[in-house]
Amino acid sequence: MPTSYAFLCARDEASKEYDRLKHEGLLNSDLKPMPYGEHIAIPVKVGELELEFQTVERNNPHDALKEILPNPPKKWERLGDMVIFQQGTDTTNWPLAEVTAALNCNRVAIQNEIDSDITRKSQLELVHGKDGWVVHRENFVDYEFDATQVMFSSGNVTERRRMGELQTKGEIIVDAFCGIGYYTLQFLVRGEAEHVHACEINPESIFALKKGLERNGVSENCTIYPGDNRQTMKGLQGIADRVILGLIPSSMNAWGLAIRCLKKSGGMLHIHMNVHENEIEKWVEKTTEWFATASGKTATASHVETVKKYSPHIMHVVLDLRID
Ligand SMILES: C[S@@+](CC[C@H](N)C(=O)[O-])C[C@H]1O[C@@H](n2cnc3c(N)ncnc32)[C@H](O)[C@@H]1O
């Protein structure tokens, strides 16, 4: 492995420092940043400490696929060492061992629809490889889960990053639909939240969340509440600085309970919803009004984040709503 000078920084500073070093022209962008004890080592052009780093692969994987397949797909997702092709991709006659070598992965899967029931179970079909368990590093957090059992929406990457970059140091947070810890882990690892109370109904996701908490060294800062949050959130009244309502198409069933979870002094809500692209403004207005009436307090919309296009004309949005 090639060596390079390394700049060491705290994990929660790594993203900011990476951008700064890049901006200042000091980054060695041919090499990959990596964990180094409690720190993250970022490869830089000048410094005192020299370390071995892995190289960033720059060969064009699509060109490599063209040499193996007559009509190779142009798009795919990567979760850990698994590559996932879009729904409908026919891999029947593919030399899968060669495909994995070309894409530098170990497993291949095909995406299907996410289950429409409340657990949002993954419908991913593994076509090469033994099992679906992946360790996926994103935004300096390690997520681990069985990709054939639970969903991990790559389209929500910007929202995961945004949550990790909020000022949440010392906060108590309720994550009402925590899944495998998409936001919970960001708050604990990057945001240094004091504690996350994480509600989840799907046992497969809970299993994965526990593994993720252990891997990131933050198990002690999270309490998991298995089961339906319409029951579990009742036990979390008056404790939270922030509540995450991360369920689409709608998290409305938990809105009343979310208000009750906030501290008496109020706090912040992050309300996810699928909304028609022409009706976002109206939805924000109505939702703000609803929360003001239901809480008997002031509700102030501080930001509306468009996460992704969910389907034609339907946007997955998040309203940041302050209740005082
Ligand atoms: C859509 S996932 C979260 C995905 C995450 N926002 C992302 O896109 O990466 C929502 C999670 O809420 C859980 N869930 C749905 N209804 C629930 C309920 N009533 N109580 C607790 N958990 C629930 C599901 O099992 C699922 O893991």
XYZ file of C-alpha atoms and ligand atoms in Angstrom:
351
model
C 0.000 0.000 0.000
C 1.281 3.524 -0.766
C 2.334 5.817 2.074
C 1.340 9.421 2.548
C 1.517 12.103 5.183
C -1.549 11.953 7.417
C -3.594 14.663 9.073
C -5.290 13.292 12.224
C -8.578 14.672 13.468
C -11.518 13.692 15.691
C -14.193 11.581 13.972
C -16.846 14.263 14.271
C -14.540 16.827 12.694
C -13.436 14.593 9.791
C -15.975 15.663 7.191
C -15.320 19.362 7.858
C -11.535 18.888 7.925
C -11.628 16.838 4.695
C -13.463 19.692 2.941
C -11.065 22.262 4.398
C -7.944 20.341 3.312
C -9.444 19.876 -0.151
C -10.247 23.585 -0.364
C -6.697 24.504 0.708
C -5.167 22.121 -1.874
C -3.513 19.994 0.828
C -5.550 16.808 0.317
C -3.967 13.743 -1.298
C -7.102 12.729 -3.167
C -5.565 9.569 -4.670
C -5.772 7.888 -1.246
C -8.661 7.008 1.057
C -9.106 8.452 4.597
C -9.217 5.730 7.276
C -9.849 5.251 11.015
C -6.688 5.590 13.129
C -7.353 4.702 16.785
C -9.828 7.260 18.089
C -9.069 9.507 15.108
C -9.574 9.669 11.367
C -6.387 9.851 9.277
C -6.769 12.000 6.157
C -4.023 11.663 3.504
C -2.336 15.033 2.905
C 0.540 16.346 0.811
C 2.636 17.752 3.673
C 3.030 16.755 7.307
C 5.087 14.797 9.816
C 3.264 11.502 10.383
C 3.484 9.030 7.490
C 0.989 6.139 7.161
C -0.037 3.478 4.634
C -3.345 4.241 2.880
C -5.515 2.398 0.374
C -5.716 3.850 -3.099
C -8.960 5.363 -4.439
C -9.950 3.252 -7.455
C -10.322 5.419 -10.495
C -10.820 2.833 -13.262
C -14.195 3.227 -14.898
C -16.262 0.228 -13.768
C -18.765 0.723 -16.570
C -16.004 0.252 -19.164
C -14.894 -2.882 -17.329
C -18.480 -4.232 -17.435
C -18.739 -3.518 -21.170
C -15.951 -6.011 -21.763
C -17.931 -8.750 -20.008
C -21.603 -7.995 -20.781
C -23.211 -7.083 -24.152
C -25.607 -4.550 -22.596
C -24.302 -3.619 -19.157
C -26.446 -1.569 -16.758
C -25.310 2.033 -16.356
C -26.387 2.425 -12.747
C -26.047 0.477 -9.534
C -25.826 1.053 -5.791
C -23.090 -0.105 -3.484
C -23.669 -1.186 0.123
C -20.416 -2.327 1.706
C -19.037 -5.035 -0.601
C -22.429 -5.640 -2.274
C -23.468 -4.155 -5.610
C -27.210 -3.772 -6.182
C -28.671 -3.463 -9.674
C -32.041 -1.913 -10.441
C -35.288 -3.822 -10.425
C -35.787 -5.919 -13.572
C -32.079 -6.470 -14.279
C -31.731 -9.977 -15.733
C -28.518 -11.583 -14.511
C -29.353 -15.139 -15.700
C -26.531 -15.362 -18.251
C -24.030 -13.134 -16.500
C -20.564 -14.448 -15.540
C -21.089 -13.198 -11.986
C -17.583 -13.947 -10.736
C -16.189 -11.714 -13.502
C -18.783 -9.024 -12.781
C -17.789 -8.912 -9.097
C -14.107 -8.659 -10.082
C -14.862 -5.807 -12.520
C -16.845 -3.913 -9.878
C -14.474 -4.738 -7.036
C -17.231 -6.254 -4.896
C -18.011 -9.701 -3.452
C -21.771 -9.908 -3.777
C -24.426 -8.999 -6.313
C -28.126 -8.368 -5.689
C -31.186 -7.093 -7.553
C -33.453 -4.440 -6.052
C -37.200 -4.996 -5.973
C -39.971 -2.863 -4.500
C -39.646 -2.132 -0.775
C -42.527 -3.859 1.061
C -45.380 -1.412 1.468
C -46.232 -2.687 4.967
C -45.056 -0.740 8.003
C -41.752 -2.589 8.425
C -40.593 -1.376 4.942
C -38.869 -4.793 4.536
C -36.263 -5.025 1.795
C -37.176 -7.084 -1.237
C -33.626 -7.343 -2.412
C -32.663 -10.628 -4.103
C -29.128 -11.903 -3.693
C -27.855 -13.438 -6.947
C -24.179 -13.874 -6.053
C -22.736 -14.388 -2.582
C -23.703 -16.341 0.509
C -25.648 -13.935 2.698
C -26.991 -10.391 2.783
C -25.147 -9.036 5.850
C -23.271 -5.862 4.942
C -21.135 -3.330 6.773
C -21.622 -0.040 5.003
C -19.535 2.995 5.880
C -21.169 6.343 5.226
C -20.318 9.773 6.531
C -17.849 8.324 9.077
C -20.467 5.973 10.557
C -20.536 2.183 10.122
C -23.998 0.785 9.465
C -24.487 -2.956 9.485
C -27.558 -4.919 8.487
C -28.921 -7.737 6.363
C -29.680 -5.966 3.094
C -32.048 -8.772 2.064
C -34.129 -8.202 5.205
C -34.204 -4.478 5.942
C -34.229 -1.401 3.751
C -31.396 1.088 3.525
C -32.318 3.953 1.281
C -29.213 5.252 -0.457
C -31.338 8.210 -1.631
C -31.499 9.422 1.976
C -27.731 9.874 2.268
C -27.966 13.676 2.332
C -30.537 13.567 5.136
C -28.363 11.203 7.183
C -25.445 13.600 6.721
C -27.605 16.625 7.567
C -28.779 14.998 10.811
C -25.153 14.162 11.730
C -24.119 17.768 11.177
C -26.782 19.348 13.413
C -25.676 20.808 16.737
C -26.940 17.989 18.986
C -24.139 17.751 21.554
C -25.595 16.779 24.947
C -29.147 16.446 23.591
C -31.738 13.814 24.460
C -33.352 12.610 21.238
C -36.310 10.351 20.453
C -35.977 8.570 17.091
C -39.558 7.381 16.587
C -38.910 5.179 13.510
C -35.233 4.373 13.983
C -34.842 1.402 11.610
C -31.230 0.188 11.725
C -30.107 3.551 13.094
C -29.933 5.753 9.981
C -30.179 8.898 12.097
C -29.631 7.449 15.603
C -26.025 6.513 14.754
C -25.349 9.893 13.147
C -26.577 11.718 16.256
C -24.500 9.561 18.596
C -21.287 9.244 16.577
C -21.071 12.608 14.835
C -23.466 14.812 16.801
C -22.333 13.607 20.251
C -25.935 13.513 21.471
C -26.150 12.426 25.099
C -28.806 9.770 24.566
C -31.100 8.504 21.840
C -34.331 6.706 22.694
C -34.875 4.579 19.600
C -38.291 3.095 18.729
C -38.577 0.300 16.169
C -41.109 -2.394 15.389
C -39.092 -4.690 13.106
C -36.948 -7.220 15.053
C -34.538 -7.586 12.094
C -33.848 -3.838 12.189
C -33.422 -3.898 15.976
C -30.857 -6.712 15.675
C -28.935 -4.638 13.095
C -29.190 -1.458 15.184
C -27.678 -3.243 18.203
C -24.757 -4.424 16.045
C -24.285 -0.912 14.633
C -24.304 0.653 18.109
C -21.645 -1.846 19.241
C -19.479 -1.377 16.157
C -19.504 2.410 16.602
C -18.917 2.167 20.362
C -22.100 4.018 21.366
C -24.357 1.245 22.816
C -24.440 2.899 26.239
C -25.943 6.052 24.774
C -28.970 4.395 23.220
C -32.066 2.720 24.641
C -34.093 0.644 22.210
C -37.874 0.356 22.547
C -39.047 -2.661 20.542
C -42.637 -2.673 19.306
C -45.214 -0.217 18.054
C -44.234 3.369 18.907
C -47.902 4.193 19.509
C -47.311 2.253 22.739
C -43.603 2.754 23.439
C -43.546 6.550 22.959
C -46.142 6.906 25.718
C -43.344 6.098 28.185
C -41.079 8.849 26.848
C -42.992 11.956 27.858
C -41.338 15.299 28.574
C -37.746 14.121 28.020
C -36.642 15.102 24.513
C -34.849 18.066 22.972
C -35.581 16.628 19.522
C -37.867 14.021 17.961
C -37.278 12.400 14.566
C -40.377 11.272 12.670
C -38.620 9.417 9.842
C -41.412 7.458 8.197
C -42.779 7.933 4.696
C -45.301 8.236 3.148
C -46.398 9.748 6.466
C -45.495 9.762 10.147
C -48.806 11.373 11.177
C -49.755 8.541 13.525
C -46.926 9.573 15.831
C -47.344 13.374 15.701
C -49.357 13.740 18.904
C -47.013 11.449 20.803
C -43.987 13.327 19.449
C -45.263 16.587 20.963
C -45.629 14.852 24.323
C -42.060 13.494 24.121
C -40.617 17.033 23.971
C -39.442 18.754 27.146
C -41.854 21.242 28.715
C -39.660 24.026 27.345
C -40.180 22.651 23.807
C -37.748 21.396 21.192
C -37.283 20.458 17.557
C -39.259 18.029 15.387
C -38.081 16.593 12.041
C -41.236 15.568 10.218
C -40.854 13.338 7.136
C -43.637 13.221 4.557
C -44.281 12.440 0.910
C -45.816 15.573 -0.614
C -46.828 16.537 -4.143
C -44.193 18.903 -5.559
C -46.783 21.663 -6.061
C -48.164 21.410 -2.540
C -45.089 21.615 -0.324
C -45.667 25.192 0.780
C -49.314 24.513 1.612
C -48.380 21.333 3.500
C -45.774 23.209 5.571
C -48.341 25.865 6.465
C -51.040 23.365 7.445
C -48.640 21.143 9.383
C -47.241 24.112 11.297
C -50.783 25.171 12.180
C -51.678 21.626 13.262
C -48.694 21.403 15.617
C -49.328 24.859 17.074
C -52.927 23.900 17.860
C -52.109 20.418 19.142
C -49.228 21.587 21.364
C -50.805 24.858 22.524
C -47.377 26.421 21.879
C -45.655 28.376 19.134
C -44.673 26.259 16.141
C -42.058 27.729 13.795
C -40.984 26.104 10.525
C -37.225 26.634 10.441
C -36.322 24.628 7.330
C -37.800 22.353 4.658
C -35.411 19.772 3.243
C -36.177 17.992 -0.022
C -34.620 14.557 0.429
C -35.450 12.931 -2.903
C -38.052 12.403 -5.585
C -40.081 9.458 -4.334
C -42.161 8.935 -7.475
C -43.251 11.187 -10.359
C -44.252 14.572 -8.792
C -44.040 13.183 -5.238
C -41.197 14.479 -3.087
C -39.883 13.079 0.184
C -39.546 16.203 2.332
C -38.560 16.893 5.931
C -39.970 19.831 7.856
C -37.831 21.080 10.757
C -40.354 22.501 13.196
C -39.439 24.290 16.406
C -41.984 24.076 19.252
C -41.551 26.700 21.974
C -38.668 3.930 6.346
S -37.799 3.199 7.674
C -36.662 4.404 8.076
C -35.828 4.568 6.916
C -34.918 5.740 6.960
N -35.674 6.931 7.172
C -34.177 5.740 5.651
O -34.821 6.056 4.656
O -33.016 5.399 5.551
C -39.010 3.355 8.907
C -38.847 2.391 10.057
O -39.955 2.592 10.928
C -40.377 1.338 11.438
N -41.776 1.507 11.869
C -42.866 1.696 11.092
N -43.984 1.843 11.844
C -43.590 1.758 13.141
C -44.254 1.867 14.377
N -45.572 2.061 14.452
N -43.545 1.752 15.508
C -42.196 1.561 15.471
N -41.488 1.457 14.311
C -42.170 1.557 13.163
C -40.162 0.374 10.282
O -40.009 -0.951 10.736
C -38.891 0.931 9.636
O -37.726 0.309 10.125
